[in-house]
XYZ file of C-alpha atoms in Angstrom:
334
model
C -30.680 -104.787 306.288
C -33.554 -102.464 305.525
C -36.674 -102.049 307.643
C -39.839 -100.194 306.338
C -43.635 -100.294 306.707
C -45.624 -101.282 303.655
C -49.318 -102.193 303.094
C -50.425 -105.375 301.239
C -53.758 -103.972 300.491
C -53.539 -100.140 300.339
C -56.706 -99.711 298.188
C -58.723 -100.044 301.348
C -57.594 -96.557 302.231
C -60.380 -95.412 299.922
C -62.760 -96.312 302.732
C -61.487 -93.340 304.786
C -63.660 -91.187 302.352
C -66.614 -92.764 304.329
C -65.329 -91.162 307.675
C -66.449 -87.581 306.839
C -69.939 -88.755 305.688
C -70.214 -90.896 308.914
C -69.235 -87.710 310.852
C -71.874 -85.631 309.052
C -74.529 -88.224 309.445
C -73.907 -88.138 313.134
C -74.477 -84.244 313.533
C -77.427 -84.400 311.183
C -79.106 -87.128 313.292
C -77.706 -86.638 316.812
C -80.892 -84.520 317.771
C -83.321 -87.436 316.718
C -81.540 -89.997 318.667
C -82.891 -88.699 322.024
C -86.531 -88.441 322.999
C -88.028 -84.745 323.259
C -90.587 -83.277 325.513
C -92.269 -80.001 324.601
C -92.927 -77.696 327.636
C -94.310 -74.120 327.726
C -91.369 -73.087 330.020
C -88.164 -74.457 331.197
C -87.587 -71.792 333.827
C -87.936 -74.246 336.706
C -85.163 -76.568 335.453
C -81.506 -75.818 335.840
C -79.901 -74.858 332.381
C -77.011 -77.092 332.885
C -75.993 -80.597 331.437
C -74.501 -83.377 333.650
C -70.839 -84.728 332.790
C -72.312 -88.066 331.483
C -74.466 -86.066 329.135
C -71.534 -84.055 327.759
C -69.406 -87.071 327.335
C -72.010 -89.265 325.451
C -70.684 -87.906 321.992
C -67.383 -89.775 322.944
C -69.386 -93.000 322.081
C -69.526 -91.794 318.459
C -65.660 -91.068 318.707
C -64.983 -94.585 319.696
C -67.075 -95.795 316.844
C -65.175 -93.480 314.419
C -61.884 -94.503 315.746
C -62.877 -98.274 315.609
C -63.887 -97.817 312.061
C -60.589 -96.242 311.245
C -58.636 -98.852 313.021
C -60.545 -101.522 310.782
C -59.713 -99.807 307.544
C -56.001 -99.756 308.536
C -56.140 -103.407 309.472
C -57.704 -104.134 306.063
C -54.976 -102.510 304.379
C -52.558 -105.213 306.112
C -49.913 -103.006 307.572
C -46.528 -104.949 307.908
C -43.007 -104.199 308.441
C -40.446 -105.363 305.867
C -37.018 -106.571 306.609
C -35.015 -106.922 303.519
C -31.680 -108.824 303.475
C -29.527 -108.353 300.442
C -26.781 -110.950 299.489
C -24.732 -110.827 296.346
C -23.316 -113.730 294.557
C -20.525 -113.577 291.986
C -21.668 -116.045 289.318
C -18.958 -115.460 286.740
C -15.817 -113.992 288.136
C -12.674 -112.691 286.325
C -9.194 -113.528 287.286
C -6.591 -110.695 286.337
C -2.771 -110.610 286.401
C -1.324 -107.190 286.306
C 2.226 -107.451 284.864
C 4.193 -104.292 285.894
C 7.590 -103.455 284.111
C 10.003 -102.452 287.056
C 13.111 -101.453 285.042
C 15.202 -98.342 285.878
C 13.412 -96.301 283.158
C 10.068 -96.563 285.265
C 11.870 -93.802 287.468
C 11.428 -91.367 284.577
C 9.762 -88.139 285.752
C 7.320 -87.441 282.817
C 4.430 -88.809 284.950
C 4.305 -87.519 288.439
C 6.231 -88.083 290.662
C 7.575 -90.810 288.507
C 6.150 -93.302 286.188
C 6.461 -96.271 288.936
C 4.593 -94.250 291.560
C 1.819 -93.092 289.282
C 1.213 -96.592 288.025
C 1.114 -97.794 291.699
C -1.615 -95.502 292.570
C -3.816 -96.378 289.610
C -3.307 -100.003 290.085
C -4.308 -99.846 293.679
C -7.719 -97.880 292.785
C -8.294 -100.498 290.001
C -7.850 -103.465 292.292
C -10.221 -101.731 294.786
C -12.858 -101.474 292.230
C -12.832 -105.013 291.419
C -14.142 -106.559 294.865
C -15.468 -109.619 293.223
C -12.436 -110.666 291.037
C -9.221 -112.338 291.912
C -6.109 -110.424 291.038
C -2.440 -111.396 290.775
C 0.662 -109.236 290.573
C 3.862 -110.180 288.373
C 6.982 -107.828 288.211
C 9.428 -108.046 285.373
C 12.804 -106.394 284.028
C 15.053 -108.642 282.289
C 13.402 -111.619 284.128
C 10.082 -111.934 285.766
C 8.796 -113.302 288.945
C 5.202 -113.502 290.641
C 5.018 -111.205 293.462
C 1.525 -112.123 294.509
C -0.485 -115.117 292.978
C -4.199 -114.722 291.843
C -6.065 -114.364 295.017
C -9.413 -112.811 296.306
C -7.528 -111.236 299.374
C -7.406 -107.524 298.263
C -5.604 -106.257 301.282
C -2.487 -108.507 300.211
C -2.608 -107.213 296.688
C -2.858 -103.658 297.760
C -0.034 -104.051 300.149
C 2.079 -105.749 297.327
C 1.434 -102.863 294.995
C 2.414 -100.438 297.608
C 5.623 -102.165 298.115
C 6.792 -102.122 294.562
C 10.030 -100.276 293.974
C 13.165 -100.272 291.827
C 15.914 -102.425 293.191
C 18.662 -104.771 292.180
C 16.617 -108.070 292.628
C 16.031 -108.362 289.048
C 18.916 -107.306 286.456
C 17.858 -104.207 284.501
C 16.355 -104.582 281.230
C 12.927 -105.053 279.639
C 11.812 -108.477 279.124
C 8.145 -108.115 277.793
C 8.095 -111.785 276.882
C 9.186 -113.043 280.311
C 6.694 -110.736 281.752
C 3.900 -111.837 279.755
C 4.785 -115.552 279.901
C 4.964 -115.570 283.701
C 1.399 -113.756 283.834
C 0.023 -116.497 281.358
C 1.682 -119.177 283.581
C -0.414 -117.818 286.438
C -3.778 -117.841 284.596
C -3.404 -121.047 282.440
C -4.934 -123.324 285.004
C -7.618 -120.892 286.240
C -11.379 -121.716 285.990
C -12.505 -118.328 285.710
C -15.045 -117.525 283.010
C -12.580 -114.701 281.780
C -8.814 -114.420 282.337
C -7.067 -111.181 281.465
C -3.403 -110.042 281.462
C -2.694 -106.160 281.898
C 0.654 -105.877 280.545
C 2.583 -102.491 281.077
C 5.836 -101.479 279.738
C 7.684 -98.154 278.991
C 10.401 -99.497 276.737
C 11.103 -102.089 273.992
C 11.928 -105.705 274.407
C 15.654 -105.923 275.014
C 16.193 -109.033 277.505
C 14.747 -112.475 278.323
C 14.828 -115.754 276.631
C 11.035 -115.757 275.748
C 9.914 -113.607 272.608
C 7.019 -111.500 273.220
C 5.222 -113.018 270.305
C 5.952 -116.353 271.557
C 4.289 -115.381 274.919
C 1.238 -113.924 273.080
C 0.662 -117.035 271.148
C 0.665 -119.026 274.492
C -1.930 -116.542 275.796
C -4.195 -116.950 272.741
C -4.017 -120.804 272.919
C -5.339 -120.674 276.754
C -7.942 -117.979 275.644
C -6.265 -115.006 277.912
C -6.914 -111.694 276.971
C -4.002 -109.203 277.043
C -4.541 -105.386 277.396
C -1.310 -103.702 276.680
C -0.230 -100.242 277.959
C 2.766 -98.087 276.733
C 3.791 -95.736 279.459
C 5.539 -92.625 278.663
C 5.075 -89.208 276.970
C 5.661 -88.731 273.394
C 9.279 -87.272 272.878
C 11.526 -86.574 275.371
C 11.335 -87.444 279.201
C 13.639 -86.791 282.270
C 14.986 -90.367 282.724
C 17.746 -91.890 285.021
C 20.904 -92.756 283.299
C 23.594 -93.283 286.086
C 24.055 -93.544 289.774
C 25.126 -90.435 291.670
C 27.817 -90.477 294.229
C 25.214 -90.318 297.137
C 23.527 -93.650 295.800
C 20.710 -91.849 294.084
C 20.341 -91.400 290.314
C 21.223 -88.889 288.019
C 18.782 -87.773 285.424
C 18.790 -86.458 281.941
C 16.405 -85.750 279.156
C 16.207 -88.785 276.959
C 14.122 -89.968 274.103
C 10.876 -92.044 275.259
C 11.189 -95.285 272.981
C 8.151 -97.628 273.366
C 7.702 -100.683 270.814
C 4.160 -99.882 270.165
C 3.722 -102.020 267.280
C 4.785 -105.089 269.218
C 2.158 -104.020 272.141
C -0.547 -103.542 269.422
C 0.340 -107.045 267.814
C 0.034 -108.584 271.465
C -3.289 -106.989 272.190
C -4.860 -107.668 268.696
C -3.631 -111.452 268.902
C -5.131 -112.066 272.037
C -8.628 -110.032 271.418
C -7.291 -107.277 273.763
C -6.610 -103.470 273.322
C -3.321 -101.404 273.160
C -3.464 -98.149 275.247
C -0.846 -95.339 275.385
C -0.545 -93.495 278.665
C 1.141 -90.206 278.276
C 0.203 -88.483 281.554
C -1.403 -89.494 284.937
C -4.991 -88.616 283.833
C -4.482 -90.746 280.719
C -3.094 -93.652 282.768
C -6.124 -93.437 285.151
C -8.574 -93.363 282.077
C -6.986 -96.414 280.603
C -7.647 -98.304 283.924
C -11.191 -97.185 284.068
C -11.702 -98.191 280.444
C -10.394 -101.683 281.214
C -12.509 -101.729 284.273
C -15.580 -101.078 282.259
C -14.669 -103.447 279.601
C -14.262 -106.403 282.054
C -17.317 -106.654 283.917
C -18.357 -109.276 286.243
C -21.753 -110.849 286.355
C -23.243 -110.431 289.860
C -26.281 -112.303 290.881
C -28.281 -110.286 293.868
C -30.450 -112.098 295.961
C -33.076 -110.469 298.258
C -34.857 -111.951 301.214
C -37.967 -110.486 302.630
C -39.146 -111.020 306.089
C -42.767 -109.702 306.866
C -43.928 -108.987 310.346
C -47.695 -108.372 310.147
C -49.041 -105.317 312.287
C -52.711 -105.396 311.523
C -53.572 -107.447 314.702
C -53.190 -104.612 317.014
C -55.508 -102.357 314.900
C -58.185 -105.163 315.025
C -57.681 -105.427 318.785
C -58.046 -101.550 319.295
C -61.271 -101.685 317.125
C -62.794 -104.564 319.031
C -62.058 -102.807 322.363
C -63.664 -99.602 321.314
C -66.677 -101.026 319.814
C -67.116 -103.410 322.944
C -66.487 -100.206 325.103
C -69.356 -98.262 323.141
C -71.786 -100.916 323.160
C -71.127 -101.516 326.952
C -71.368 -98.085 327.890
C -74.471 -97.325 325.552
C -76.396 -100.214 327.269
C -75.364 -99.404 330.859
C -74.322 -95.828 331.706
C -76.033 -94.227 328.763
C -79.039 -96.355 328.836
C -81.376 -93.704 330.198
C -80.321 -91.555 327.363
C -82.143 -93.351 324.551
């Protein structure tokens, strides 16, 4: 809601230029408005004016104020109450497919790949208030953690709860993750359907080939943005369990099937990105955010409350007061 005062006919304010002329005319003509009597001497008269005589110029002040009020009334002052209402005319349904295999605990991104991705994904969801988002997790198999929904708190809570566990057998089933994401979108009526597919490895598990999943996505008109996560070269990655139940880390070669990810993106009219740092990952999600824009229709409702009436009443009162006083109390001063 937004309240402000506007004037429908502001051009009438030019009439205020007449006010100084009217005041000057009054001072020039005021001595001619009273009768005069020439006398050889005024020594026998008191050299003082009555209170009524001193207040007589107030009649002209009333007239000037009344004229000013009429000018303001002609300008039509009014308050404007503006209500904004936005309506998404063409929304986008997005499914984020996240690799949750053990390699996602690698520390080339800080504090590790999984935590870095969770932060950026949460920011991405918050910046898509008018779209529906879903979440798919995959390792050797895949499952839908959150179906496509416009309830952002549910999505954000789901992203926050992502962690490596033994629910899914370790491995990287890129085809499984993509096929599950496509399955969540294939019946969507949104004007645009998008999968953001992220992995840090090569496809080595699952019974659906990534190329087959990409063909299905293309058949349904679903665009796939692919992200390869990991530095170029070596990264400190987990390779075994420690006696305390934690993980043992060592430097290992980062291996991502970039050609496969590029093929998936190209086949579905998407784009492939490589995230080698926290900042680069954030830039990638910002780029996708800009590429996939939602059309929003903004409706504005204007409620006008006219304020000119009070100025008309003030002008009428002052003019009647002047006429009344001039024809009663000040009648003898003519």
